[in-house]
Structure formats: structure tokens, C-alpha cells
PDB file of C-alpha atoms and ligand atoms in Angstrom:
ATOM      1  CA  UNK A 204      83.281 -84.566  -7.610  1.00 97.00           C
ATOM      2  CA  UNK A 205      85.353 -83.323 -10.530  1.00 98.00           C
ATOM      3  CA  UNK A 206      86.847 -86.781 -11.175  1.00 98.00           C
ATOM      4  CA  UNK A 207      83.390 -88.316 -11.261  1.00 98.00           C
ATOM      5  CA  UNK A 208      81.959 -85.618 -13.479  1.00 98.00           C
ATOM      6  CA  UNK A 209      84.912 -85.858 -15.893  1.00 98.00           C
ATOM      7  CA  UNK A 210      84.512 -89.646 -16.034  1.00 98.00           C
ATOM      8  CA  UNK A 211      80.814 -89.276 -16.860  1.00 99.00           C
ATOM      9  CA  UNK A 212      81.569 -86.880 -19.673  1.00 98.00           C
ATOM     10  CA  UNK A 213      84.371 -89.123 -21.034  1.00 98.00           C
ATOM     11  CA  UNK A 214      81.821 -91.958 -21.100  1.00 98.00           C
ATOM     12  CA  UNK A 215      79.454 -89.839 -23.179  1.00 98.00           C
ATOM     13  CA  UNK A 216      77.118 -88.546 -20.464  1.00 99.00           C
ATOM     14  CA  UNK A 217      75.967 -84.940 -20.341  1.00 99.00           C
ATOM     15  CA  UNK A 218      76.095 -83.288 -16.933  1.00 99.00           C
ATOM     16  CA  UNK A 219      73.519 -80.809 -15.631  1.00 99.00           C
ATOM     17  CA  UNK A 220      74.158 -78.795 -12.461  1.00 99.00           C
ATOM     18  CA  UNK A 221      71.453 -77.326 -10.230  1.00 99.00           C
ATOM     19  CA  UNK A 222      73.131 -75.006  -7.680  1.00 99.00           C
ATOM     20  CA  UNK A 223      71.070 -74.534  -4.501  1.00 98.00           C
ATOM     21  CA  UNK A 224      71.421 -73.423  -0.908  1.00 98.00           C
ATOM     22  CA  UNK A 225      69.224 -76.323   0.262  1.00 98.00           C
ATOM     23  CA  UNK A 226      65.853 -76.033   2.052  1.00 98.00           C
ATOM     24  CA  UNK A 227      64.512 -77.377  -1.206  1.00 98.00           C
ATOM     25  CA  UNK A 228      61.000 -76.612  -2.402  1.00 98.00           C
ATOM     26  CA  UNK A 229      58.979 -77.238  -5.551  1.00 98.00           C
ATOM     27  CA  UNK A 230      60.782 -74.372  -7.304  1.00 98.00           C
ATOM     28  CA  UNK A 231      64.139 -76.133  -6.886  1.00 98.00           C
ATOM     29  CA  UNK A 232      62.579 -79.453  -7.854  1.00 98.00           C
ATOM     30  CA  UNK A 233      61.292 -77.927 -11.112  1.00 98.00           C
ATOM     31  CA  UNK A 234      64.928 -77.047 -11.947  1.00 99.00           C
ATOM     32  CA  UNK A 235      65.972 -80.612 -11.098  1.00 99.00           C
ATOM     33  CA  UNK A 236      63.193 -82.019 -13.283  1.00 98.00           C
ATOM     34  CA  UNK A 237      64.230 -79.870 -16.228  1.00 98.00           C
ATOM     35  CA  UNK A 238      67.907 -80.795 -15.699  1.00 99.00           C
ATOM     36  CA  UNK A 239      66.942 -84.487 -15.705  1.00 98.00           C
ATOM     37  CA  UNK A 240      65.130 -84.022 -19.032  1.00 98.00           C
ATOM     38  CA  UNK A 241      68.114 -82.295 -20.662  1.00 99.00           C
ATOM     39  CA  UNK A 242      71.048 -84.346 -19.277  1.00 99.00           C
ATOM     40  CA  UNK A 243      71.962 -87.964 -18.571  1.00 99.00           C
ATOM     41  CA  UNK A 244      73.545 -87.062 -15.200  1.00 99.00           C
ATOM     42  CA  UNK A 245      72.340 -84.379 -12.808  1.00 99.00           C
ATOM     43  CA  UNK A 246      74.334 -82.941  -9.914  1.00 99.00           C
ATOM     44  CA  UNK A 247      72.627 -80.788  -7.293  1.00 99.00           C
ATOM     45  CA  UNK A 248      74.897 -78.680  -5.116  1.00 99.00           C
ATOM     46  CA  UNK A 249      73.711 -77.751  -1.636  1.00 98.00           C
ATOM     47  CA  UNK A 250      75.823 -75.025  -0.078  1.00 98.00           C
ATOM     48  CA  UNK A 251      74.719 -72.036   1.985  1.00 98.00           C
ATOM     49  CA  UNK A 252      77.260 -69.610   0.608  1.00 98.00           C
ATOM     50  CA  UNK A 253      78.410 -67.243   3.387  1.00 98.00           C
ATOM     51  CA  UNK A 254      79.993 -64.907   0.838  1.00 98.00           C
ATOM     52  CA  UNK A 255      76.647 -63.773  -0.574  1.00 98.00           C
ATOM     53  CA  UNK A 256      75.125 -62.720   2.767  1.00 98.00           C
ATOM     54  CA  UNK A 257      75.654 -59.241   4.194  1.00 98.00           C
ATOM     55  CA  UNK A 258      76.591 -58.829   7.885  1.00 97.00           C
ATOM     56  CA  UNK A 259      73.000 -57.917   8.877  1.00 95.00           C
ATOM     57  CA  UNK A 260      71.389 -60.646   6.758  1.00 97.00           C
ATOM     58  CA  UNK A 261      69.990 -64.079   7.606  1.00 97.00           C
ATOM     59  CA  UNK A 262      73.010 -66.407   7.174  1.00 98.00           C
ATOM     60  CA  UNK A 263      72.718 -67.640  10.774  1.00 97.00           C
ATOM     61  CA  UNK A 264      69.072 -68.549  10.499  1.00 96.00           C
ATOM     62  CA  UNK A 265      68.874 -69.567   6.838  1.00 97.00           C
ATOM     63  CA  UNK A 266      66.628 -72.681   6.794  1.00 97.00           C
ATOM     64  CA  UNK A 267      68.503 -75.992   6.602  1.00 97.00           C
ATOM     65  CA  UNK A 268      66.764 -79.333   5.941  1.00 97.00           C
ATOM     66  CA  UNK A 269      69.650 -81.548   4.751  1.00 97.00           C
ATOM     67  CA  UNK A 270      68.053 -84.967   5.323  1.00 98.00           C
ATOM     68  CA  UNK A 271      64.802 -83.937   3.658  1.00 98.00           C
ATOM     69  CA  UNK A 272      66.769 -82.432   0.754  1.00 98.00           C
ATOM     70  CA  UNK A 273      68.691 -85.692   0.266  1.00 98.00           C
ATOM     71  CA  UNK A 274      65.476 -87.738   0.379  1.00 98.00           C
ATOM     72  CA  UNK A 275      63.811 -85.497  -2.192  1.00 98.00           C
ATOM     73  CA  UNK A 276      66.842 -85.596  -4.488  1.00 98.00           C
ATOM     74  CA  UNK A 277      67.167 -89.360  -4.170  1.00 98.00           C
ATOM     75  CA  UNK A 278      63.506 -89.770  -5.198  1.00 98.00           C
ATOM     76  CA  UNK A 279      64.078 -87.391  -8.113  1.00 98.00           C
ATOM     77  CA  UNK A 280      66.855 -89.699  -9.341  1.00 97.00           C
ATOM     78  CA  UNK A 281      69.783 -87.259  -9.374  1.00 98.00           C
ATOM     79  CA  UNK A 282      73.224 -88.802  -9.933  1.00 98.00           C
ATOM     80  CA  UNK A 283      75.016 -86.850  -7.189  1.00 98.00           C
ATOM     81  CA  UNK A 284      74.483 -84.283  -4.462  1.00 98.00           C
ATOM     82  CA  UNK A 285      77.521 -82.088  -3.867  1.00 98.00           C
ATOM     83  CA  UNK A 286      77.512 -80.703  -0.308  1.00 98.00           C
ATOM     84  CA  UNK A 287      80.875 -79.047   0.294  1.00 98.00           C
ATOM     85  CA  UNK A 288      81.777 -77.533   3.647  1.00 98.00           C
ATOM     86  CA  UNK A 289      82.593 -73.829   3.948  1.00 98.00           C
ATOM     87  CA  UNK A 290      86.245 -74.841   4.542  1.00 98.00           C
ATOM     88  CA  UNK A 291      86.307 -76.780   1.260  1.00 97.00           C
ATOM     89  CA  UNK A 292      84.873 -73.864  -0.679  1.00 98.00           C
ATOM     90  CA  UNK A 293      86.849 -71.136   1.078  1.00 98.00           C
ATOM     91  CA  UNK A 294      89.959 -72.594   2.718  1.00 98.00           C
ATOM     92  CA  UNK A 295      92.010 -70.265   4.906  1.00 98.00           C
ATOM     93  CA  UNK A 296      93.830 -67.773   2.712  1.00 98.00           C
ATOM     94  CA  UNK A 297      91.332 -67.797  -0.173  1.00 98.00           C
ATOM     95  CA  UNK A 298      90.838 -64.155  -1.140  1.00 98.00           C
ATOM     96  CA  UNK A 299      89.906 -64.235  -4.841  1.00 98.00           C
ATOM     97  CA  UNK A 300      86.495 -62.797  -5.711  1.00 98.00           C
ATOM     98  CA  UNK A 301      84.635 -62.440  -8.981  1.00 98.00           C
ATOM     99  CA  UNK A 302      82.980 -59.149  -9.785  1.00 98.00           C
ATOM    100  CA  UNK A 303      80.456 -58.797 -12.583  1.00 98.00           C
ATOM    101  CA  UNK A 304      80.039 -55.165 -13.590  1.00 98.00           C
ATOM    102  CA  UNK A 305      77.019 -53.623 -15.329  1.00 98.00           C
ATOM    103  CA  UNK A 306      74.070 -55.913 -14.744  1.00 98.00           C
ATOM    104  CA  UNK A 307      75.157 -56.713 -11.159  1.00 98.00           C
ATOM    105  CA  UNK A 308      75.247 -53.043 -10.111  1.00 98.00           C
ATOM    106  CA  UNK A 309      71.649 -51.700  -9.811  1.00 98.00           C
ATOM    107  CA  UNK A 310      68.721 -52.941  -7.659  1.00 98.00           C
ATOM    108  CA  UNK A 311      69.869 -56.041  -5.720  1.00 98.00           C
ATOM    109  CA  UNK A 312      73.458 -54.933  -6.326  1.00 98.00           C
ATOM    110  CA  UNK A 313      72.755 -51.630  -4.571  1.00 98.00           C
ATOM    111  CA  UNK A 314      70.478 -53.047  -1.884  1.00 98.00           C
ATOM    112  CA  UNK A 315      72.843 -55.902  -0.992  1.00 98.00           C
ATOM    113  CA  UNK A 316      76.463 -54.750  -1.427  1.00 98.00           C
ATOM    114  CA  UNK A 317      78.755 -57.722  -2.065  1.00 98.00           C
ATOM    115  CA  UNK A 318      75.851 -60.102  -2.734  1.00 98.00           C
ATOM    116  CA  UNK A 319      76.499 -60.668  -6.428  1.00 99.00           C
ATOM    117  CA  UNK A 320      80.241 -60.869  -5.848  1.00 98.00           C
ATOM    118  CA  UNK A 321      79.482 -63.762  -3.479  1.00 98.00           C
ATOM    119  CA  UNK A 322      77.101 -65.384  -5.953  1.00 99.00           C
ATOM    120  CA  UNK A 323      79.488 -64.971  -8.898  1.00 99.00           C
ATOM    121  CA  UNK A 324      82.428 -66.358  -6.917  1.00 99.00           C
ATOM    122  CA  UNK A 325      80.577 -69.441  -5.702  1.00 99.00           C
ATOM    123  CA  UNK A 326      78.980 -70.138  -9.092  1.00 99.00           C
ATOM    124  CA  UNK A 327      82.366 -69.909 -10.826  1.00 99.00           C
ATOM    125  CA  UNK A 328      83.812 -72.298  -8.229  1.00 98.00           C
ATOM    126  CA  UNK A 329      80.899 -74.725  -8.696  1.00 99.00           C
ATOM    127  CA  UNK A 330      81.389 -74.604 -12.463  1.00 99.00           C
ATOM    128  CA  UNK A 331      85.069 -75.449 -11.910  1.00 98.00           C
ATOM    129  CA  UNK A 332      84.294 -78.195  -9.394  1.00 98.00           C
ATOM    130  CA  UNK A 333      81.745 -79.931 -11.629  1.00 98.00           C
ATOM    131  CA  UNK A 334      82.427 -78.764 -15.203  1.00 98.00           C
ATOM    132  CA  UNK A 335      78.758 -79.177 -16.170  1.00 99.00           C
ATOM    133  CA  UNK A 336      77.420 -78.927 -19.703  1.00 99.00           C
ATOM    134  CA  UNK A 337      74.419 -76.981 -18.420  1.00 99.00           C
ATOM    135  CA  UNK A 338      73.445 -75.171 -15.236  1.00 99.00           C
ATOM    136  CA  UNK A 339      69.911 -74.317 -14.100  1.00 99.00           C
ATOM    137  CA  UNK A 340      68.685 -71.183 -12.310  1.00 99.00           C
ATOM    138  CA  UNK A 341      65.215 -69.844 -11.538  1.00 98.00           C
ATOM    139  CA  UNK A 342      63.650 -66.777 -13.155  1.00 98.00           C
ATOM    140  CA  UNK A 343      62.481 -65.829  -9.631  1.00 98.00           C
ATOM    141  CA  UNK A 344      65.994 -64.459  -9.025  1.00 98.00           C
ATOM    142  CA  UNK A 345      65.987 -62.697 -12.389  1.00 98.00           C
ATOM    143  CA  UNK A 346      68.957 -60.415 -11.778  1.00 98.00           C
ATOM    144  CA  UNK A 347      71.025 -63.309 -10.417  1.00 98.00           C
ATOM    145  CA  UNK A 348      70.172 -65.266 -13.576  1.00 98.00           C
ATOM    146  CA  UNK A 349      71.364 -62.364 -15.747  1.00 98.00           C
ATOM    147  CA  UNK A 350      74.562 -62.022 -13.679  1.00 98.00           C
ATOM    148  CA  UNK A 351      75.306 -65.743 -14.028  1.00 98.00           C
ATOM    149  CA  UNK A 352      74.672 -65.640 -17.788  1.00 98.00           C
ATOM    150  CA  UNK A 353      77.108 -62.733 -18.106  1.00 98.00           C
ATOM    151  CA  UNK A 354      79.714 -64.535 -15.997  1.00 98.00           C
ATOM    152  CA  UNK A 355      79.357 -67.785 -17.970  1.00 98.00           C
ATOM    153  CA  UNK A 356      79.947 -65.913 -21.242  1.00 98.00           C
ATOM    154  CA  UNK A 357      82.663 -63.569 -20.019  1.00 98.00           C
ATOM    155  CA  UNK A 358      84.761 -66.303 -18.393  1.00 98.00           C
ATOM    156  CA  UNK A 359      84.401 -68.681 -21.393  1.00 98.00           C
ATOM    157  CA  UNK A 360      83.043 -71.370 -19.099  1.00 98.00           C
ATOM    158  CA  UNK A 361      81.352 -73.256 -21.926  1.00 98.00           C
ATOM    159  CA  UNK A 362      78.429 -73.843 -19.549  1.00 99.00           C
ATOM    160  CA  UNK A 363      74.976 -73.319 -21.031  1.00 99.00           C
ATOM    161  CA  UNK A 364      72.948 -71.336 -18.486  1.00 99.00           C
ATOM    162  CA  UNK A 365      69.280 -72.369 -18.535  1.00 99.00           C
ATOM    163  CA  UNK A 366      66.663 -70.177 -16.839  1.00 98.00           C
ATOM    164  CA  UNK A 367      63.459 -71.892 -15.685  1.00 98.00           C
ATOM    165  CA  UNK A 368      60.063 -70.319 -14.932  1.00 98.00           C
ATOM    166  CA  UNK A 369      59.112 -69.170 -11.429  1.00 98.00           C
ATOM    167  CA  UNK A 370      56.970 -71.659  -9.518  1.00 98.00           C
ATOM    168  CA  UNK A 371      54.111 -70.021  -7.579  1.00 98.00           C
ATOM    169  CA  UNK A 372      51.706 -70.944  -4.803  1.00 98.00           C
ATOM    170  CA  UNK A 373      47.992 -70.997  -5.668  1.00 98.00           C
ATOM    171  CA  UNK A 374      47.637 -67.323  -4.625  1.00 98.00           C
ATOM    172  CA  UNK A 375      50.603 -66.317  -6.783  1.00 98.00           C
ATOM    173  CA  UNK A 376      53.357 -66.058  -4.139  1.00 98.00           C
ATOM    174  CA  UNK A 377      56.668 -67.083  -5.730  1.00 98.00           C
ATOM    175  CA  UNK A 378      58.230 -70.070  -3.953  1.00 98.00           C
ATOM    176  CA  UNK A 379      61.282 -69.125  -1.914  1.00 98.00           C
ATOM    177  CA  UNK A 380      63.096 -70.751   0.991  1.00 96.00           C
ATOM    178  CA  UNK A 381      62.613 -67.450   2.837  1.00 97.00           C
ATOM    179  CA  UNK A 382      58.797 -67.851   2.748  1.00 98.00           C
ATOM    180  CA  UNK A 383      59.386 -70.157   5.738  1.00 97.00           C
ATOM    181  CA  UNK A 384      60.077 -67.034   7.845  1.00 98.00           C
ATOM    182  CA  UNK A 385      56.558 -65.646   7.304  1.00 98.00           C
ATOM    183  CA  UNK A 386      53.967 -65.833  10.089  1.00 98.00           C
ATOM    184  CA  UNK A 387      50.324 -66.548   9.062  1.00 98.00           C
ATOM    185  CA  UNK A 388      49.358 -62.854   8.713  1.00 98.00           C
ATOM    186  CA  UNK A 389      52.575 -62.079   6.876  1.00 98.00           C
ATOM    187  CA  UNK A 390      52.011 -65.013   4.560  1.00 98.00           C
ATOM    188  CA  UNK A 391      48.624 -63.539   3.566  1.00 98.00           C
ATOM    189  CA  UNK A 392      50.202 -60.102   3.113  1.00 98.00           C
ATOM    190  CA  UNK A 393      52.962 -61.563   0.902  1.00 98.00           C
ATOM    191  CA  UNK A 394      50.359 -62.355  -1.760  1.00 98.00           C
ATOM    192  CA  UNK A 395      50.254 -58.589  -2.455  1.00 98.00           C
ATOM    193  CA  UNK A 396      53.619 -58.926  -4.267  1.00 99.00           C
ATOM    194  CA  UNK A 397      52.327 -61.186  -7.029  1.00 98.00           C
ATOM    195  CA  UNK A 398      48.981 -59.333  -6.981  1.00 98.00           C
ATOM    196  CA  UNK A 399      50.876 -56.133  -7.840  1.00 99.00           C
ATOM    197  CA  UNK A 400      52.660 -57.841 -10.737  1.00 99.00           C
ATOM    198  CA  UNK A 401      49.415 -59.412 -11.932  1.00 98.00           C
ATOM    199  CA  UNK A 402      47.596 -56.064 -11.889  1.00 98.00           C
ATOM    200  CA  UNK A 403      50.316 -54.367 -13.962  1.00 98.00           C
ATOM    201  CA  UNK A 404      50.501 -57.285 -16.425  1.00 98.00           C
ATOM    202  CA  UNK A 405      46.713 -57.135 -16.854  1.00 98.00           C
ATOM    203  CA  UNK A 406      46.886 -53.386 -17.483  1.00 98.00           C
ATOM    204  CA  UNK A 407      49.710 -53.861 -19.981  1.00 98.00           C
ATOM    205  CA  UNK A 408      47.617 -56.536 -21.721  1.00 98.00           C
ATOM    206  CA  UNK A 409      44.672 -54.118 -21.814  1.00 98.00           C
ATOM    207  CA  UNK A 410      46.811 -51.549 -23.662  1.00 98.00           C
ATOM    208  CA  UNK A 411      48.421 -49.453 -20.908  1.00 98.00           C
ATOM    209  CA  UNK A 412      52.052 -49.165 -22.049  1.00 98.00           C
ATOM    210  CA  UNK A 413      53.061 -46.051 -20.089  1.00 98.00           C
ATOM    211  CA  UNK A 414      55.810 -47.481 -17.893  1.00 98.00           C
ATOM    212  CA  UNK A 415      55.527 -44.873 -15.137  1.00 98.00           C
ATOM    213  CA  UNK A 416      51.761 -45.406 -14.860  1.00 98.00           C
ATOM    214  CA  UNK A 417      52.324 -49.179 -14.714  1.00 98.00           C
ATOM    215  CA  UNK A 418      54.921 -48.720 -11.980  1.00 98.00           C
ATOM    216  CA  UNK A 419      52.461 -46.597 -10.004  1.00 98.00           C
ATOM    217  CA  UNK A 420      49.841 -49.344 -10.304  1.00 98.00           C
ATOM    218  CA  UNK A 421      52.331 -51.813  -8.824  1.00 98.00           C
ATOM    219  CA  UNK A 422      53.045 -49.422  -5.949  1.00 98.00           C
ATOM    220  CA  UNK A 423      49.328 -48.804  -5.315  1.00 98.00           C
ATOM    221  CA  UNK A 424      48.689 -52.509  -4.709  1.00 98.00           C
ATOM    222  CA  UNK A 425      51.694 -52.800  -2.392  1.00 98.00           C
ATOM    223  CA  UNK A 426      50.946 -49.593  -0.506  1.00 98.00           C
ATOM    224  CA  UNK A 427      47.430 -50.878   0.220  1.00 98.00           C
ATOM    225  CA  UNK A 428      48.968 -53.759   2.198  1.00 98.00           C
ATOM    226  CA  UNK A 429      49.871 -52.505   5.706  1.00 98.00           C
ATOM    227  CA  UNK A 430      52.471 -55.236   6.351  1.00 98.00           C
ATOM    228  CA  UNK A 431      54.379 -54.575   3.108  1.00 98.00           C
ATOM    229  CA  UNK A 432      57.264 -52.106   2.754  1.00 98.00           C
ATOM    230  CA  UNK A 433      58.679 -51.559  -0.711  1.00 98.00           C
ATOM    231  CA  UNK A 434      62.484 -51.645  -1.057  1.00 98.00           C
ATOM    232  CA  UNK A 435      62.278 -51.008  -4.784  1.00 98.00           C
ATOM    233  CA  UNK A 436      59.781 -51.363  -7.626  1.00 98.00           C
ATOM    234  CA  UNK A 437      61.206 -50.748 -11.078  1.00 98.00           C
ATOM    235  CA  UNK A 438      60.443 -51.440 -14.712  1.00 98.00           C
ATOM    236  CA  UNK A 439      63.721 -52.427 -16.310  1.00 98.00           C
ATOM    237  CA  UNK A 440      65.322 -53.911 -19.362  1.00 98.00           C
ATOM    238  CA  UNK A 441      65.839 -57.666 -18.866  1.00 97.00           C
ATOM    239  CA  UNK A 442      69.496 -57.543 -20.010  1.00 94.00           C
ATOM    240  CA  UNK A 443      70.771 -54.451 -18.212  1.00 97.00           C
ATOM    241  CA  UNK A 444      68.368 -54.274 -15.268  1.00 98.00           C
ATOM    242  CA  UNK A 445      68.076 -50.527 -15.804  1.00 98.00           C
ATOM    243  CA  UNK A 446      64.959 -48.611 -16.906  1.00 98.00           C
ATOM    244  CA  UNK A 447      63.208 -48.434 -19.257  1.00 98.00           C
ATOM    245  CA  UNK A 448      61.814 -51.896 -19.885  1.00 98.00           C
ATOM    246  CA  UNK A 449      58.851 -54.163 -19.283  1.00 98.00           C
ATOM    247  CA  UNK A 450      60.442 -56.414 -16.675  1.00 98.00           C
ATOM    248  CA  UNK A 451      58.798 -55.418 -13.381  1.00 99.00           C
ATOM    249  CA  UNK A 452      61.174 -56.181 -10.509  1.00 99.00           C
ATOM    250  CA  UNK A 453      60.203 -55.890  -6.860  1.00 98.00           C
ATOM    251  CA  UNK A 454      61.887 -56.179  -3.487  1.00 98.00           C
ATOM    252  CA  UNK A 455      59.412 -55.967  -0.634  1.00 98.00           C
ATOM    253  CA  UNK A 456      59.751 -56.411   3.100  1.00 98.00           C
ATOM    254  CA  UNK A 457      56.926 -58.274   4.775  1.00 98.00           C
ATOM    255  CA  UNK A 458      57.685 -57.757   8.459  1.00 97.00           C
ATOM    256  CA  UNK A 459      61.370 -58.669   8.748  1.00 96.00           C
ATOM    257  CA  UNK A 460      61.394 -60.871   5.647  1.00 98.00           C
ATOM    258  CA  UNK A 461      62.685 -59.422   2.409  1.00 98.00           C
ATOM    259  CA  UNK A 462      61.166 -61.052  -0.683  1.00 98.00           C
ATOM    260  CA  UNK A 463      61.873 -60.452  -4.368  1.00 98.00           C
ATOM    261  CA  UNK A 464      59.776 -61.224  -7.426  1.00 99.00           C
ATOM    262  CA  UNK A 465      59.530 -60.158 -11.053  1.00 99.00           C
ATOM    263  CA  UNK A 466      57.418 -60.492 -14.162  1.00 99.00           C
ATOM    264  CA  UNK A 467      57.732 -59.355 -17.764  1.00 98.00           C
ATOM    265  CA  UNK A 468      54.587 -57.257 -18.140  1.00 98.00           C
ATOM    266  CA  UNK A 469      54.495 -57.936 -21.877  1.00 98.00           C
ATOM    267  CA  UNK A 470      53.539 -61.530 -20.954  1.00 98.00           C
ATOM    268  CA  UNK A 471      50.231 -62.544 -19.321  1.00 98.00           C
ATOM    269  CA  UNK A 472      50.618 -63.266 -15.604  1.00 98.00           C
ATOM    270  CA  UNK A 473      50.308 -67.045 -15.009  1.00 96.00           C
ATOM    271  CA  UNK A 474      47.291 -68.625 -13.326  1.00 87.00           C
TER     272      UNK A 474
HETATM  273  O1  LIG B 125      69.914 -68.959  -5.814  1.00 72.92           O
HETATM  274  C1  LIG B 125      70.595 -69.529  -4.938  1.00 72.92           C
HETATM  275  O2  LIG B 125      70.118 -70.417  -4.214  1.00 72.92           O
HETATM  276  C2  LIG B 125      72.047 -69.107  -4.721  1.00 72.92           C
HETATM  277  O3  LIG B 125      72.203 -67.746  -4.927  1.00 72.92           O
HETATM  278  C3  LIG B 125      73.038 -69.926  -5.578  1.00 72.92           C
HETATM  279  C4  LIG B 125      72.810 -69.706  -7.067  1.00 72.92           C
HETATM  280  C5  LIG B 125      72.894 -71.412  -5.267  1.00 72.92           C
HETATM  281  C6  LIG B 125      74.468 -69.510  -5.267  1.00 72.92           C
HETATM  282  O4  LIG B 125      74.769 -69.691  -3.928  1.00 72.92           O
END
């Protein structure tokens, strides 16, 4: 992969990387589309990274659709799909891990110990394996995006980290590979997550700028949905992921499925 990518760059191509864990959906494909606009060669990595899953999480049942992913990526015209095995990424004896402090610590960092260490380690390895000019991540995983930006700067990777807008279903639910876990009733209930963000963004737009009142509005919508259980709902600064700020970040369990979403309340909610 590295030889090919280096050859492309020697020949004057620019290389865009879209890191994924497969089970591709329209959200991933929007990253691929943007990468294809910005670069002459696009590499999509497909690797379900064991290091970023906790022991009680869904590594064993994470959706995998490799043939469909390849078909989609072929139709999108990407130059390469990089699908390393776990042994290639983490050969026996590999013990080095990358820890991002600060932005990786609150919220998802607290709820999922070791998660961002796993993400940071695999992203750094993908940057080394591909040496892209640019790499593309979704705003849906806002804290991950901030962690990767920090890592790219702090490790002098020279990779430009590009964050692309969240893609949503018609009812507002943010696209996620984990939506596949939802049963029909749960799927309906999951719309409460974006409804909560929409309500707070509308209130902010109408002049309500008291952050605690806005947070309570978010909670009210979620608490009215019997299948939803809030892990956290916070209004944070988009750089530090600590309060105060207008970025509303949510982690909500719908049945056994944990979903995250976010929206900057200072912006109108889409749709
Ligand atoms: O967002 C994801 O799918 C993963 O966290 C990533 C960035 C591909 C790293 O494994």
C-alpha cells in the first residue's frame, strides 16, 4: 500500500484517505465523494479495529458487509481499498499505543475507557501505511474528529484532517453502522435523538442562550421517549469537549444499542 501511495505522490497525484470500519452507508460514501473531489487518488481503509472496542462492547457482532463495500467503492471510483488483517495491523508483540490527552478525556473518553487510545493508534498506523495528503472523518463522531485533528498536529503527520457534515435519514437520525442493530420500534424511538438536538437548536435560534435551559430541553425530549436512556447530554466547547459551549453532544441507549450524535446549537438544524 505504502509503495503504491508513494509512487502516486511521486507522479504528482494527491492522495485522500477515508478510514472506515466497513458496513458502509451513505455517510461513509459522502466522505468518499468529498475525498474524490479533493484528490486525484482515494484510498478507503476497511478495518474493524479491535483496539477501540471495550471488552463488553460489540466487536464480535459489528456488522460486516465486505463484498457490498467493495462493490460500492468500485462504483465510486476509488483507487484502492486497504483491508488489512488484524495480524497485519497488530502483529504479535506490538504493544505501542497512542494516547491523546485533553480532548480525548471527557464524555466518550470516560464512557469508553481505551476507546480513543485504540482510535488514535489505528489512525496513526493508517497515516503511516498510506501517507495521505488528506484524511476524511465525519462530524457525527465529533469528539473522534477533534482527537484525530489533535493527533495529526501533535505528531507532525502533515496530513490535512477534513471533517464532513453528518448525513441523516429523513426523520433526522444520523447514519451509523450501528443503526442496523435497531428493531422497528427502536428505530422509531431513535428519532428522539435528533429531535432533541433540533428542539434545542430551534430554541437557540429563537433567542434562548441559557446553556443549562437548553440542556434541559434536550433531556426533556429524550426522557419523553420510553425506549431511550441517556448516557450523557452536554453542551461543550467544540475544541476541548468540556462545558461551556454550544456543541450539544449526546450518547443515548436505545434498547441495547448505544448511539451518539451532536449539533452546534448556534447553527440551524438541517432539514
Ligand atoms: O469512525 C470509524 O469508523 C473508526 O473509529 C475509524 C476512524 C475508522 C478508526 O477505526
